[in-house]
Structures are given as C-alpha cells and as structure tokens.
Amino acid sequence: MIFARVIGTVVAAQKDENLNGKKLLLCKEVDHQGKPLSTYHVAVDAVQAGEGNMVLLSYGSSARMTDLTRNAPIDAVIMAIVDDVHVQTVKPSKKATA
Amino acid sequence: MIFARVIGTVVAAQKDENLNGKKLLLCKEVDHQGKPLSTYHVAVDAVQAGEGNMVLLSYGSSARMTDLTRNAPIDAVIMAIVDDVHVQTVKPSKKATA
Amino acid sequence: MIFARVIGTVVAAQKDENLNGKKLLLCKEVDHQGKPLSTYHVAVDAVQAGEGNMVLLSYGSSARMTDLTRNAPIDAVIMAIVDDVHVQTVKPSKKATA
Amino acid sequence: MIFARVIGTVVAAQKDENLNGKKLLLCKEVDHQGKPLSTYHVAVDAVQAGEGNMVLLSYGSSARMTDLTRNAPIDAVIMAIVDDVHVQTVKPSKKATA
Amino acid sequence: MIFARVIGTVVAAQKDENLNGKKLLLCKEVDHQGKPLSTYHVAVDAVQAGEGNMVLLSYGSSARMTDLTRNAPIDAVIMAIVDDVHVQTVKPSKKATA
C-alpha cells in the first residue's frame, strides 16, 4: 500500500453502472511523513475519508475486496485513514550477507 | 485510476476473437488539470467516450469488470468520462508523525 | 495495452509444461507512431503475429484470457496486430477545472 | 518479490473491516545486500516480522494468498524473513545470442 | 515476461507455510542479449534453473500458474530457461500512420 492525501473529488456522470454511488477521490501521493510527492491517483473511497486526510491506497484486484467495490471496474481503493506512523531508529537484525 | 484524454483510435483486423465489437481508443495520459503527460495508453471504451474527452482509465484485472470487457484479454478500460475535478486547498488533517 | 514491434523469437527447451506449443516472441516497445522505445518484452503470440508487425500487448492476468494462454504462467500476450492508428487533432471537450 | 527492511508501524483506526487484527508495517525497500533504497511500502505482516528485520514483500493478488490476508483489500504482504542472501560469482551459462 | 540471470539464493527460515519446499532465487534483470541491468528480483524456481542461467520471469497472478506455485503468496516465478534469443533485422510491416 502507499500513502496519499485526499485533495479533491472527481465528478463523472457518464460511467460504468458499477460505479454508481461510489465516491471518486483525487489523492496526491505522500511519503510516510505526509510530505507530498508528485504523483496523483483517483481512488474509490471505502472508509469515508475526508479531504485533507492521509490515507492508504490499495491497488489492483485488491481494490475490489471491500463490500463497496466488489466487481466494480476500479483499480484503486482507499481502505484506511492513517492516524499515526511510528518510525523506529533502524537497527538491522538478521544478517543478509552477500 | 489515472486521467487520460482520448486522442485517436486503433485499427486491428487480426485480433483475439474476444476483442470483436470493442473500440480500441488511443489515450494520452493527462494530469488532474487536463494537462498532457508523456505516456500513451490503448484502452477499450466501455462508456462511449469520444475524441477529446477527459476520461478515467482502470488497469489490470479491473479492466475486465464491465459487461463489455468480461473475459477479454485486455488490461485497460475507459470506465468514466470526467466532467469536473474539484481540488480543495490542502489543509492536512489527522496527524502522521514520524 | 501498449504498442510493440515483434523483432525476434525466444528459444527455451526447459520450461513449464503449460508453455508447450506457445511461441515466445521478443518485442520492442514502440510509440503510437511506431517509433522504437527502449523497453523489451517477451510475450506469447495469440494472433499469429510475424516479425516486423506492430502489435498490442496485454499484461497481467489479462494475458491468460485467450484460448491459447488460459492457465499458463505467462504475464504478457500479443492479442492484436495493429493496422492503423488514427490520431485526431486534440480539441479537449468536457471541462476539467481545478 | 522485493527486499525491504521493517522500520515502523502504521496506526489506522478507521479502516476496512477486513483489516482488523492485521499489523500494517512500514517497510523501506533495500537491495539484496540490505542497503536502503528510496522507496517505502506499507505491507501486512504474515510472518511475525519485527522492526529491523530484512524481509520479502509480495505484491498484488499474491498478497492475499496467506491465511491471514485472504479476501482483505491489501496489495502487499510480508511473507518471509530473510536470513541470508548467497550471491555466486556470476559465470553465465546457456548462451543467449543476438 | 522479462529476462534475468540467476545469481544466488535467498535463505528464509521464518516464512509462510506455502513457501515450504520452494527455492527462492536471486535474479538480476538482463536485456535480451544477456547484458546485466540494474534491477534485482527474487523469484520461485519452477524449472530447476541453476546459477548463471538466463531465464524468463513471469510476474503477478501468473506466477501462481505452475503446479509448484499454485496458491502460494509469491509474485514472481522462473518459468523458462532461455537457450537462445534470435533477433531479426527489423523491417517494419503493417503500417501505423499517425
């Protein structure tokens, strides 16, 4: 999954019928600290995310694994709203020699 | 999903039989403001999109989730015509500390 | 789908049994005008494409949606031979304001 | 699969119900020698990985092929903890002429 | 599919049970002439590939389409050992006008 921030909405009247009743949100990819990256994504909202929220996006067939999105022709879903990201000071364990 | 603009058509006589009767459209990726990016995509049209339309493309197995495209060997579908994209001034909510 | 040109063949004696009888073609990605790009792809031929042909490649699970490729461990298929690509002068319709 | 190192955790209260009880770990991609690359990934932990562990990430529908993740809207899973990577001096066998 | 060369092995004791008995090989991507590129991949070996072999990798759900890998949480498989790659002098056929 990747981090993104909800920054807008997409309006589309003419669309596949399986998209009816689904909110299409414009998301800007961010890093784990919430800093904006350059990529934009359009995703269906499955967790009632609001604008400004930092969220997690799931891509591909996994995007259809929510009650809302099953069988819809969509390839990206917002499946969690991020509250906090805890980063530890990295001290590698388990060796990986080469 | 990504934004694209329909800019042409692809003609192919010799093709998998599951492609019969499906329109293959040439699309140029655009950003959320409609500005052209460098990437081109060929997608099956499931919403009667016309040339010049700004559309949404869905990729992967999701491209087969329309009545038109079920079981076809295609990996990209136009599943919505974009009318408007509303962008809010971003005011991040929900903290994401690191 | 992406455009590519068939430029060669791949010979592999030791392979998964589901690949028997399938032609593995070396393809060089091209743009919509047929100009070569830098990426190479190996794809199974489902439409009797020949060397020099400009073709369409479908990736992922969609590559298994032809009679020839069903259940094979392959992630790319040639599913159409391109005859022509018609590009219109782009005159954007449907606004997408931001 | 790609190599990554577990460097933190993601907290999300509001999420798809299929995510309940699953640990979302923040991973930084590394090369085969454990050297950090620039990309971050959020993955569900299926093997009780701990922070600092070098792990393998599997993406896409394959991420749902563990007992823990079946049917969940997630596209990345940690499915192995890396103990060692043995690299041989490469001496190409089987010719590939062009 | 992409070309790669087998250059090592990955040892992982703690892993999803569906990985038991499967060999995880470290592969370095190569071009069609066998020249090394910069990307590394970890793939399950389904064709008894050895170190130094030039192989084909299949990604995504297709990686689970071998007897060995069915239902395993893996997204890359070695499904063929490359013996030869024949490249023709490219003489484009079938026009693609724009």
mmCIF file of N, CA, C and O in Angstrom, chain C residues 5 7-19 24 26 33 40-44 51-54 59-61 64 71-76 81-87, chain E residues 1-3 31-32 46-49 56-67 70 77 79-98:
data_model
loop_
_atom_site.group_PDB
_atom_site.id
_atom_site.type_symbol
_atom_site.label_atom_id
_atom_site.label_comp_id
_atom_site.label_asym_id
_atom_site.label_seq_id
_atom_site.Cartn_x
_atom_site.Cartn_y
_atom_site.Cartn_z
ATOM 1 N N ARG C 5 6.766 -3.783 -31.346
ATOM 2 C CA ARG C 5 7.050 -4.385 -32.636
ATOM 3 C C ARG C 5 7.749 -5.719 -32.398
ATOM 4 O O ARG C 5 8.638 -5.823 -31.552
ATOM 5 N N ILE C 7 10.355 -8.353 -32.916
ATOM 6 C CA ILE C 7 11.690 -8.291 -33.515
ATOM 7 C C ILE C 7 12.462 -9.599 -33.405
ATOM 8 O O ILE C 7 13.596 -9.690 -33.881
ATOM 9 N N GLY C 8 11.892 -10.620 -32.802
ATOM 10 C CA GLY C 8 12.636 -11.863 -32.711
ATOM 11 C C GLY C 8 11.880 -12.947 -31.962
ATOM 12 O O GLY C 8 10.696 -12.789 -31.641
ATOM 13 N N THR C 9 12.583 -14.041 -31.709
ATOM 14 C CA THR C 9 11.968 -15.167 -31.004
ATOM 15 C C THR C 9 12.870 -15.624 -29.866
ATOM 16 O O THR C 9 14.084 -15.423 -29.901
ATOM 17 N N VAL C 10 12.256 -16.225 -28.865
ATOM 18 C CA VAL C 10 12.995 -16.734 -27.719
ATOM 19 C C VAL C 10 12.873 -18.258 -27.706
ATOM 20 O O VAL C 10 11.770 -18.794 -27.790
ATOM 21 N N VAL C 11 14.015 -18.939 -27.638
ATOM 22 C CA VAL C 11 14.042 -20.402 -27.622
ATOM 23 C C VAL C 11 14.308 -20.886 -26.200
ATOM 24 O O VAL C 11 15.276 -20.469 -25.569
ATOM 25 N N ALA C 12 13.422 -21.753 -25.711
ATOM 26 C CA ALA C 12 13.570 -22.277 -24.349
ATOM 27 C C ALA C 12 13.095 -23.720 -24.318
ATOM 28 O O ALA C 12 11.904 -23.984 -24.482
ATOM 29 N N ALA C 13 14.035 -24.640 -24.134
ATOM 30 C CA ALA C 13 13.668 -26.063 -24.113
ATOM 31 C C ALA C 13 13.113 -26.452 -22.739
ATOM 32 O O ALA C 13 12.116 -27.170 -22.626
ATOM 33 N N GLN C 14 13.774 -25.966 -21.685
ATOM 34 C CA GLN C 14 13.374 -26.319 -20.323
ATOM 35 C C GLN C 14 12.409 -25.251 -19.811
ATOM 36 O O GLN C 14 12.795 -24.119 -19.534
ATOM 37 N N LYS C 15 11.114 -25.614 -19.739
ATOM 38 C CA LYS C 15 10.114 -24.612 -19.371
ATOM 39 C C LYS C 15 8.901 -25.289 -18.745
ATOM 40 O O LYS C 15 8.756 -26.507 -18.828
ATOM 41 N N ASP C 16 8.043 -24.502 -18.134
ATOM 42 C CA ASP C 16 6.813 -25.029 -17.558
ATOM 43 C C ASP C 16 6.005 -25.711 -18.657
ATOM 44 O O ASP C 16 5.909 -25.194 -19.787
ATOM 45 N N GLU C 17 5.388 -26.852 -18.338
ATOM 46 C CA GLU C 17 4.708 -27.638 -19.373
ATOM 47 C C GLU C 17 3.553 -26.879 -20.026
ATOM 48 O O GLU C 17 3.195 -27.139 -21.176
ATOM 49 N N ASN C 18 2.995 -25.894 -19.317
ATOM 50 C CA ASN C 18 1.911 -25.100 -19.903
ATOM 51 C C ASN C 18 2.371 -24.152 -21.002
ATOM 52 O O ASN C 18 1.561 -23.480 -21.636
ATOM 53 N N LEU C 19 3.689 -24.101 -21.207
ATOM 54 C CA LEU C 19 4.218 -23.249 -22.276
ATOM 55 C C LEU C 19 4.427 -24.011 -23.569
ATOM 56 O O LEU C 19 4.712 -23.419 -24.620
ATOM 57 N N LEU C 24 7.104 -17.814 -28.070
ATOM 58 C CA LEU C 24 7.556 -16.694 -27.245
ATOM 59 C C LEU C 24 8.247 -15.694 -28.160
ATOM 60 O O LEU C 24 9.284 -15.991 -28.734
ATOM 61 N N LEU C 26 10.020 -11.938 -28.992
ATOM 62 C CA LEU C 26 10.721 -10.784 -28.446
ATOM 63 C C LEU C 26 10.128 -9.536 -29.076
ATOM 64 O O LEU C 26 10.052 -9.425 -30.312
ATOM 65 N N GLN C 33 3.232 5.928 -33.054
ATOM 66 C CA GLN C 33 3.644 6.165 -34.438
ATOM 67 C C GLN C 33 4.617 5.092 -34.920
ATOM 68 O O GLN C 33 5.161 5.182 -36.021
ATOM 69 N N TYR C 40 12.163 -3.755 -23.797
ATOM 70 C CA TYR C 40 11.904 -5.024 -24.471
ATOM 71 C C TYR C 40 10.920 -5.855 -23.641
ATOM 72 O O TYR C 40 10.898 -5.778 -22.413
ATOM 73 N N HIS C 41 10.098 -6.633 -24.317
ATOM 74 C CA HIS C 41 9.139 -7.506 -23.656
ATOM 75 C C HIS C 41 9.166 -8.871 -24.323
ATOM 76 O O HIS C 41 9.362 -8.962 -25.535
ATOM 77 N N VAL C 42 8.946 -9.926 -23.572
ATOM 78 C CA VAL C 42 8.733 -11.249 -24.152
ATOM 79 C C VAL C 42 7.258 -11.583 -23.942
ATOM 80 O O VAL C 42 6.750 -11.516 -22.814
ATOM 81 N N ALA C 43 6.575 -11.908 -25.023
ATOM 82 C CA ALA C 43 5.135 -12.166 -24.941
ATOM 83 C C ALA C 43 4.772 -13.411 -25.735
ATOM 84 O O ALA C 43 5.444 -13.757 -26.714
ATOM 85 N N VAL C 44 3.702 -14.076 -25.311
ATOM 86 C CA VAL C 44 3.184 -15.207 -26.064
ATOM 87 C C VAL C 44 2.319 -14.662 -27.200
ATOM 88 O O VAL C 44 1.531 -13.728 -27.006
ATOM 89 N N GLU C 51 7.357 -11.346 -37.541
ATOM 90 C CA GLU C 51 8.399 -10.373 -37.235
ATOM 91 C C GLU C 51 8.203 -9.111 -38.069
ATOM 92 O O GLU C 51 7.889 -9.186 -39.249
ATOM 93 N N GLY C 52 8.361 -7.958 -37.438
ATOM 94 C CA GLY C 52 8.161 -6.694 -38.094
ATOM 95 C C GLY C 52 6.788 -6.101 -37.799
ATOM 96 O O GLY C 52 6.591 -4.893 -37.908
ATOM 97 N N ASN C 53 5.849 -6.965 -37.424
ATOM 98 C CA ASN C 53 4.487 -6.484 -37.124
ATOM 99 C C ASN C 53 4.465 -5.545 -35.924
ATOM 100 O O ASN C 53 5.126 -5.791 -34.918
ATOM 101 N N MET C 54 3.645 -4.492 -36.038
ATOM 102 C CA MET C 54 3.344 -3.649 -34.878
ATOM 103 C C MET C 54 2.129 -4.288 -34.206
ATOM 104 O O MET C 54 1.135 -4.593 -34.875
ATOM 105 N N TYR C 59 -1.013 -7.084 -20.531
ATOM 106 C CA TYR C 59 -0.203 -7.574 -19.424
ATOM 107 C C TYR C 59 -1.041 -8.113 -18.264
ATOM 108 O O TYR C 59 -2.215 -7.797 -18.124
ATOM 109 N N GLY C 60 -0.431 -8.908 -17.435
ATOM 110 C CA GLY C 60 -1.050 -9.358 -16.202
ATOM 111 C C GLY C 60 -2.003 -10.511 -16.411
ATOM 112 O O GLY C 60 -1.850 -11.305 -17.340
ATOM 113 N N SER C 61 -3.013 -10.623 -15.542
ATOM 114 C CA SER C 61 -3.948 -11.748 -15.627
ATOM 115 C C SER C 61 -4.685 -11.738 -16.959
ATOM 116 O O SER C 61 -5.125 -12.777 -17.452
ATOM 117 N N ARG C 64 -3.871 -14.107 -19.808
ATOM 118 C CA ARG C 64 -4.333 -15.509 -19.791
ATOM 119 C C ARG C 64 -5.753 -15.662 -20.328
ATOM 120 O O ARG C 64 -6.333 -16.746 -20.261
ATOM 121 N N ASN C 71 -4.541 -20.416 -18.174
ATOM 122 C CA ASN C 71 -3.841 -21.183 -17.128
ATOM 123 C C ASN C 71 -2.329 -21.305 -17.307
ATOM 124 O O ASN C 71 -1.684 -22.040 -16.545
ATOM 125 N N ALA C 72 -1.769 -20.625 -18.280
ATOM 126 C CA ALA C 72 -0.315 -20.676 -18.444
ATOM 127 C C ALA C 72 0.352 -19.610 -17.570
ATOM 128 O O ALA C 72 -0.209 -18.544 -17.349
ATOM 129 N N PRO C 73 1.553 -19.900 -17.075
ATOM 130 C CA PRO C 73 2.258 -18.937 -16.210
ATOM 131 C C PRO C 73 2.941 -17.846 -17.026
ATOM 132 O O PRO C 73 4.148 -17.676 -16.959
ATOM 133 N N ILE C 74 2.160 -17.111 -17.790
ATOM 134 C CA ILE C 74 2.711 -16.047 -18.631
ATOM 135 C C ILE C 74 1.984 -14.747 -18.289
ATOM 136 O O ILE C 74 0.802 -14.747 -17.947
ATOM 137 N N ASP C 75 2.706 -13.630 -18.380
ATOM 138 C CA ASP C 75 2.115 -12.353 -17.974
ATOM 139 C C ASP C 75 2.040 -11.333 -19.114
ATOM 140 O O ASP C 75 1.759 -10.160 -18.859
ATOM 141 N N ALA C 76 2.266 -11.785 -20.348
ATOM 142 C CA ALA C 76 2.157 -10.859 -21.474
ATOM 143 C C ALA C 76 1.731 -11.626 -22.714
ATOM 144 O O ALA C 76 2.264 -12.708 -22.993
ATOM 145 N N ILE C 81 -2.871 -7.381 -33.974
ATOM 146 C CA ILE C 81 -1.875 -6.808 -34.879
ATOM 147 C C ILE C 81 -2.419 -5.460 -35.336
ATOM 148 O O ILE C 81 -3.561 -5.367 -35.806
ATOM 149 N N VAL C 82 -1.634 -4.420 -35.165
ATOM 150 C CA VAL C 82 -2.091 -3.058 -35.444
ATOM 151 C C VAL C 82 -1.998 -2.756 -36.941
ATOM 152 O O VAL C 82 -0.925 -2.886 -37.534
ATOM 153 N N ASP C 83 -3.112 -2.369 -37.550
ATOM 154 C CA ASP C 83 -3.109 -1.964 -38.962
ATOM 155 C C ASP C 83 -2.889 -0.462 -39.097
ATOM 156 O O ASP C 83 -2.100 -0.014 -39.920
ATOM 157 N N ASP C 84 -3.601 0.287 -38.278
ATOM 158 C CA ASP C 84 -3.531 1.741 -38.366
ATOM 159 C C ASP C 84 -3.822 2.367 -37.011
ATOM 160 O O ASP C 84 -4.564 1.802 -36.198
ATOM 161 N N VAL C 85 -3.217 3.533 -36.797
ATOM 162 C CA VAL C 85 -3.538 4.332 -35.620
ATOM 163 C C VAL C 85 -3.951 5.703 -36.127
ATOM 164 O O VAL C 85 -3.163 6.388 -36.787
ATOM 165 N N HIS C 86 -5.192 6.076 -35.880
ATOM 166 C CA HIS C 86 -5.689 7.381 -36.316
ATOM 167 C C HIS C 86 -5.634 8.357 -35.154
ATOM 168 O O HIS C 86 -6.249 8.109 -34.115
ATOM 169 N N VAL C 87 -4.896 9.437 -35.329
ATOM 170 C CA VAL C 87 -4.825 10.444 -34.275
ATOM 171 C C VAL C 87 -5.531 11.704 -34.737
ATOM 172 O O VAL C 87 -5.266 12.201 -35.835
ATOM 173 N N MET E 1 6.899 -11.041 -20.083
ATOM 174 C CA MET E 1 7.968 -11.641 -19.291
ATOM 175 C C MET E 1 9.253 -10.846 -19.482
ATOM 176 O O MET E 1 9.415 -10.153 -20.491
ATOM 177 N N ILE E 2 10.127 -10.945 -18.534
ATOM 178 C CA ILE E 2 11.404 -10.239 -18.637
ATOM 179 C C ILE E 2 12.553 -11.247 -18.516
ATOM 180 O O ILE E 2 12.394 -12.335 -17.973
ATOM 181 N N PHE E 3 13.700 -10.843 -19.026
ATOM 182 C CA PHE E 3 14.898 -11.673 -18.936
ATOM 183 C C PHE E 3 15.634 -11.389 -17.625
ATOM 184 O O PHE E 3 15.683 -10.245 -17.162
ATOM 185 N N ASP E 31 19.172 -7.704 -20.325
ATOM 186 C CA ASP E 31 18.453 -7.405 -21.556
ATOM 187 C C ASP E 31 18.418 -8.652 -22.432
ATOM 188 O O ASP E 31 18.876 -9.726 -22.012
ATOM 189 N N HIS E 32 17.899 -8.529 -23.641
ATOM 190 C CA HIS E 32 17.725 -9.704 -24.491
ATOM 191 C C HIS E 32 19.056 -10.273 -24.968
ATOM 192 O O HIS E 32 19.108 -11.369 -25.519
ATOM 193 N N ALA E 46 10.552 -22.670 -10.855
ATOM 194 C CA ALA E 46 9.630 -23.742 -11.233
ATOM 195 C C ALA E 46 10.203 -24.649 -12.321
ATOM 196 O O ALA E 46 9.535 -25.568 -12.776
ATOM 197 N N VAL E 47 11.462 -24.387 -12.727
ATOM 198 C CA VAL E 47 12.023 -25.170 -13.837
ATOM 199 C C VAL E 47 13.436 -25.679 -13.559
ATOM 200 O O VAL E 47 14.181 -25.981 -14.495
ATOM 201 N N GLN E 48 13.779 -25.762 -12.284
ATOM 202 C CA GLN E 48 15.107 -26.253 -11.899
ATOM 203 C C GLN E 48 16.228 -25.467 -12.567
ATOM 204 O O GLN E 48 17.171 -26.059 -13.115
ATOM 205 N N ALA E 49 16.117 -24.171 -12.498
ATOM 206 C CA ALA E 49 17.154 -23.292 -13.034
ATOM 207 C C ALA E 49 18.375 -23.331 -12.119
ATOM 208 O O ALA E 49 18.257 -23.554 -10.907
ATOM 209 N N LEU E 56 13.479 -16.642 -17.933
ATOM 210 C CA LEU E 56 12.332 -15.748 -18.080
ATOM 211 C C LEU E 56 11.576 -15.697 -16.761
ATOM 212 O O LEU E 56 11.313 -16.739 -16.150
ATOM 213 N N LEU E 57 11.210 -14.486 -16.339
ATOM 214 C CA LEU E 57 10.409 -14.288 -15.127
ATOM 215 C C LEU E 57 9.003 -13.860 -15.511
ATOM 216 O O LEU E 57 8.826 -12.993 -16.368
ATOM 217 N N SER E 58 8.026 -14.462 -14.852
ATOM 218 C CA SER E 58 6.641 -14.049 -15.036
ATOM 219 C C SER E 58 6.155 -13.464 -13.718
ATOM 220 O O SER E 58 6.404 -14.031 -12.650
ATOM 221 N N TYR E 59 5.458 -12.336 -13.791
ATOM 222 C CA TYR E 59 5.072 -11.603 -12.585
ATOM 223 C C TYR E 59 3.568 -11.641 -12.330
ATOM 224 O O TYR E 59 2.771 -11.899 -13.226
ATOM 225 N N GLY E 60 3.193 -11.362 -11.112
ATOM 226 C CA GLY E 60 1.784 -11.191 -10.765
ATOM 227 C C GLY E 60 1.074 -12.509 -10.558
ATOM 228 O O GLY E 60 1.686 -13.505 -10.176
ATOM 229 N N SER E 61 -0.240 -12.519 -10.788
ATOM 230 C CA SER E 61 -1.026 -13.734 -10.544
ATOM 231 C C SER E 61 -0.539 -14.874 -11.426
ATOM 232 O O SER E 61 -0.687 -16.047 -11.082
ATOM 233 N N SER E 62 0.071 -14.551 -12.559
ATOM 234 C CA SER E 62 0.601 -15.566 -13.468
ATOM 235 C C SER E 62 1.693 -16.400 -12.800
ATOM 236 O O SER E 62 1.922 -17.550 -13.182
ATOM 237 N N ALA E 63 2.349 -15.829 -11.809
ATOM 238 C CA ALA E 63 3.408 -16.550 -11.108
ATOM 239 C C ALA E 63 2.857 -17.740 -10.319
ATOM 240 O O ALA E 63 3.596 -18.631 -9.921
ATOM 241 N N ARG E 64 1.548 -17.762 -10.126
ATOM 242 C CA ARG E 64 0.944 -18.871 -9.369
ATOM 243 C C ARG E 64 0.371 -19.952 -10.285
ATOM 244 O O ARG E 64 -0.284 -20.880 -9.818
ATOM 245 N N MET E 65 0.609 -19.852 -11.584
ATOM 246 C CA MET E 65 0.027 -20.779 -12.555
ATOM 247 C C MET E 65 0.926 -21.979 -12.868
ATOM 248 O O MET E 65 0.810 -22.574 -13.927
ATOM 249 N N THR E 66 1.826 -22.342 -11.966
ATOM 250 C CA THR E 66 2.581 -23.582 -12.140
ATOM 251 C C THR E 66 2.135 -24.552 -11.042
ATOM 252 O O THR E 66 1.595 -24.130 -10.007
ATOM 253 N N ASP E 67 2.371 -25.843 -11.256
ATOM 254 C CA ASP E 67 1.988 -26.831 -10.242
ATOM 255 C C ASP E 67 2.649 -26.524 -8.910
ATOM 256 O O ASP E 67 2.072 -26.711 -7.841
ATOM 257 N N ARG E 70 1.031 -22.870 -7.185
ATOM 258 C CA ARG E 70 -0.393 -22.616 -7.010
ATOM 259 C C ARG E 70 -0.730 -22.248 -5.554
ATOM 260 O O ARG E 70 -0.326 -22.943 -4.630
ATOM 261 N N VAL E 77 7.884 -15.851 -10.721
ATOM 262 C CA VAL E 77 8.284 -17.242 -10.921
ATOM 263 C C VAL E 77 9.227 -17.331 -12.125
ATOM 264 O O VAL E 77 9.081 -16.573 -13.088
ATOM 265 N N MET E 79 9.823 -19.423 -15.163
ATOM 266 C CA MET E 79 9.033 -20.444 -15.860
ATOM 267 C C MET E 79 9.691 -20.958 -17.130
ATOM 268 O O MET E 79 9.125 -21.788 -17.830
ATOM 269 N N ALA E 80 10.905 -20.483 -17.414
ATOM 270 C CA ALA E 80 11.630 -20.987 -18.590
ATOM 271 C C ALA E 80 13.108 -20.635 -18.480
ATOM 272 O O ALA E 80 13.471 -19.592 -17.925
ATOM 273 N N ILE E 81 13.961 -21.536 -18.999
ATOM 274 C CA ILE E 81 15.390 -21.260 -19.107
ATOM 275 C C ILE E 81 15.658 -20.921 -20.570
ATOM 276 O O ILE E 81 15.288 -21.675 -21.470
ATOM 277 N N VAL E 82 16.271 -19.765 -20.784
ATOM 278 C CA VAL E 82 16.480 -19.273 -22.148
ATOM 279 C C VAL E 82 17.700 -19.940 -22.784
ATOM 280 O O VAL E 82 18.802 -19.889 -22.237
ATOM 281 N N ASP E 83 17.500 -20.576 -23.947
ATOM 282 C CA ASP E 83 18.613 -21.168 -24.686
ATOM 283 C C ASP E 83 19.180 -20.181 -25.694
ATOM 284 O O ASP E 83 20.393 -20.033 -25.822
ATOM 285 N N ASP E 84 18.286 -19.528 -26.402
ATOM 286 C CA ASP E 84 18.708 -18.610 -27.455
ATOM 287 C C ASP E 84 17.671 -17.522 -27.652
ATOM 288 O O ASP E 84 16.480 -17.735 -27.433
ATOM 289 N N VAL E 85 18.157 -16.355 -28.078
ATOM 290 C CA VAL E 85 17.266 -15.274 -28.478
ATOM 291 C C VAL E 85 17.660 -14.883 -29.898
ATOM 292 O O VAL E 85 18.798 -14.478 -30.137
ATOM 293 N N HIS E 86 16.748 -15.067 -30.828
ATOM 294 C CA HIS E 86 17.029 -14.726 -32.223
ATOM 295 C C HIS E 86 16.426 -13.363 -32.529
ATOM 296 O O HIS E 86 15.222 -13.182 -32.386
ATOM 297 N N VAL E 87 17.263 -12.422 -32.935
ATOM 298 C CA VAL E 87 16.764 -11.101 -33.299
ATOM 299 C C VAL E 87 16.904 -10.892 -34.794
ATOM 300 O O VAL E 87 17.980 -11.118 -35.356
ATOM 301 N N GLN E 88 15.813 -10.530 -35.449
ATOM 302 C CA GLN E 88 15.839 -10.248 -36.875
ATOM 303 C C GLN E 88 16.175 -8.785 -37.093
ATOM 304 O O GLN E 88 15.926 -7.944 -36.237
ATOM 305 N N THR E 89 16.743 -8.481 -38.227
ATOM 306 C CA THR E 89 16.875 -7.080 -38.600
ATOM 307 C C THR E 89 15.448 -6.577 -38.759
ATOM 308 O O THR E 89 14.661 -7.176 -39.493
ATOM 309 N N VAL E 90 15.125 -5.523 -38.058
ATOM 310 C CA VAL E 90 13.740 -5.053 -38.059
ATOM 311 C C VAL E 90 13.382 -4.367 -39.368
ATOM 312 O O VAL E 90 14.001 -3.387 -39.744
ATOM 313 N N LYS E 91 12.418 -4.927 -40.071
ATOM 314 C CA LYS E 91 11.877 -4.237 -41.243
ATOM 315 C C LYS E 91 10.371 -4.168 -41.028
ATOM 316 O O LYS E 91 9.635 -5.132 -41.279
ATOM 317 N N PRO E 92 9.911 -3.030 -40.470
ATOM 318 C CA PRO E 92 8.501 -2.863 -40.101
ATOM 319 C C PRO E 92 7.539 -3.271 -41.213
ATOM 320 O O PRO E 92 7.733 -2.898 -42.370
ATOM 321 N N SER E 93 6.547 -4.051 -40.864
ATOM 322 C CA SER E 93 5.473 -4.358 -41.800
ATOM 323 C C SER E 93 4.203 -3.805 -41.181
ATOM 324 O O SER E 93 4.195 -3.372 -40.047
ATOM 325 N N LYS E 94 3.119 -3.818 -41.858
ATOM 326 C CA LYS E 94 1.843 -3.253 -41.402
ATOM 327 C C LYS E 94 2.078 -1.810 -40.968
ATOM 328 O O LYS E 94 2.778 -1.539 -40.012
ATOM 329 N N LYS E 95 1.506 -0.933 -41.708
ATOM 330 C CA LYS E 95 1.736 0.489 -41.422
ATOM 331 C C LYS E 95 0.996 0.919 -40.162
ATOM 332 O O LYS E 95 0.014 0.312 -39.756
ATOM 333 N N ALA E 96 1.479 1.942 -39.548
ATOM 334 C CA ALA E 96 0.805 2.532 -38.392
ATOM 335 C C ALA E 96 0.957 4.028 -38.551
ATOM 336 O O ALA E 96 1.867 4.638 -38.008
ATOM 337 N N THR E 97 0.098 4.609 -39.358
ATOM 338 C CA THR E 97 0.210 6.027 -39.665
ATOM 339 C C THR E 97 -0.415 6.879 -38.585
ATOM 340 O O THR E 97 -1.319 6.450 -37.878
ATOM 341 N N ALA E 98 0.108 8.067 -38.434
ATOM 342 C CA ALA E 98 -0.447 8.975 -37.448
ATOM 343 C C ALA E 98 -0.496 10.380 -38.024
ATOM 344 O O ALA E 98 -0.794 11.310 -37.324
#
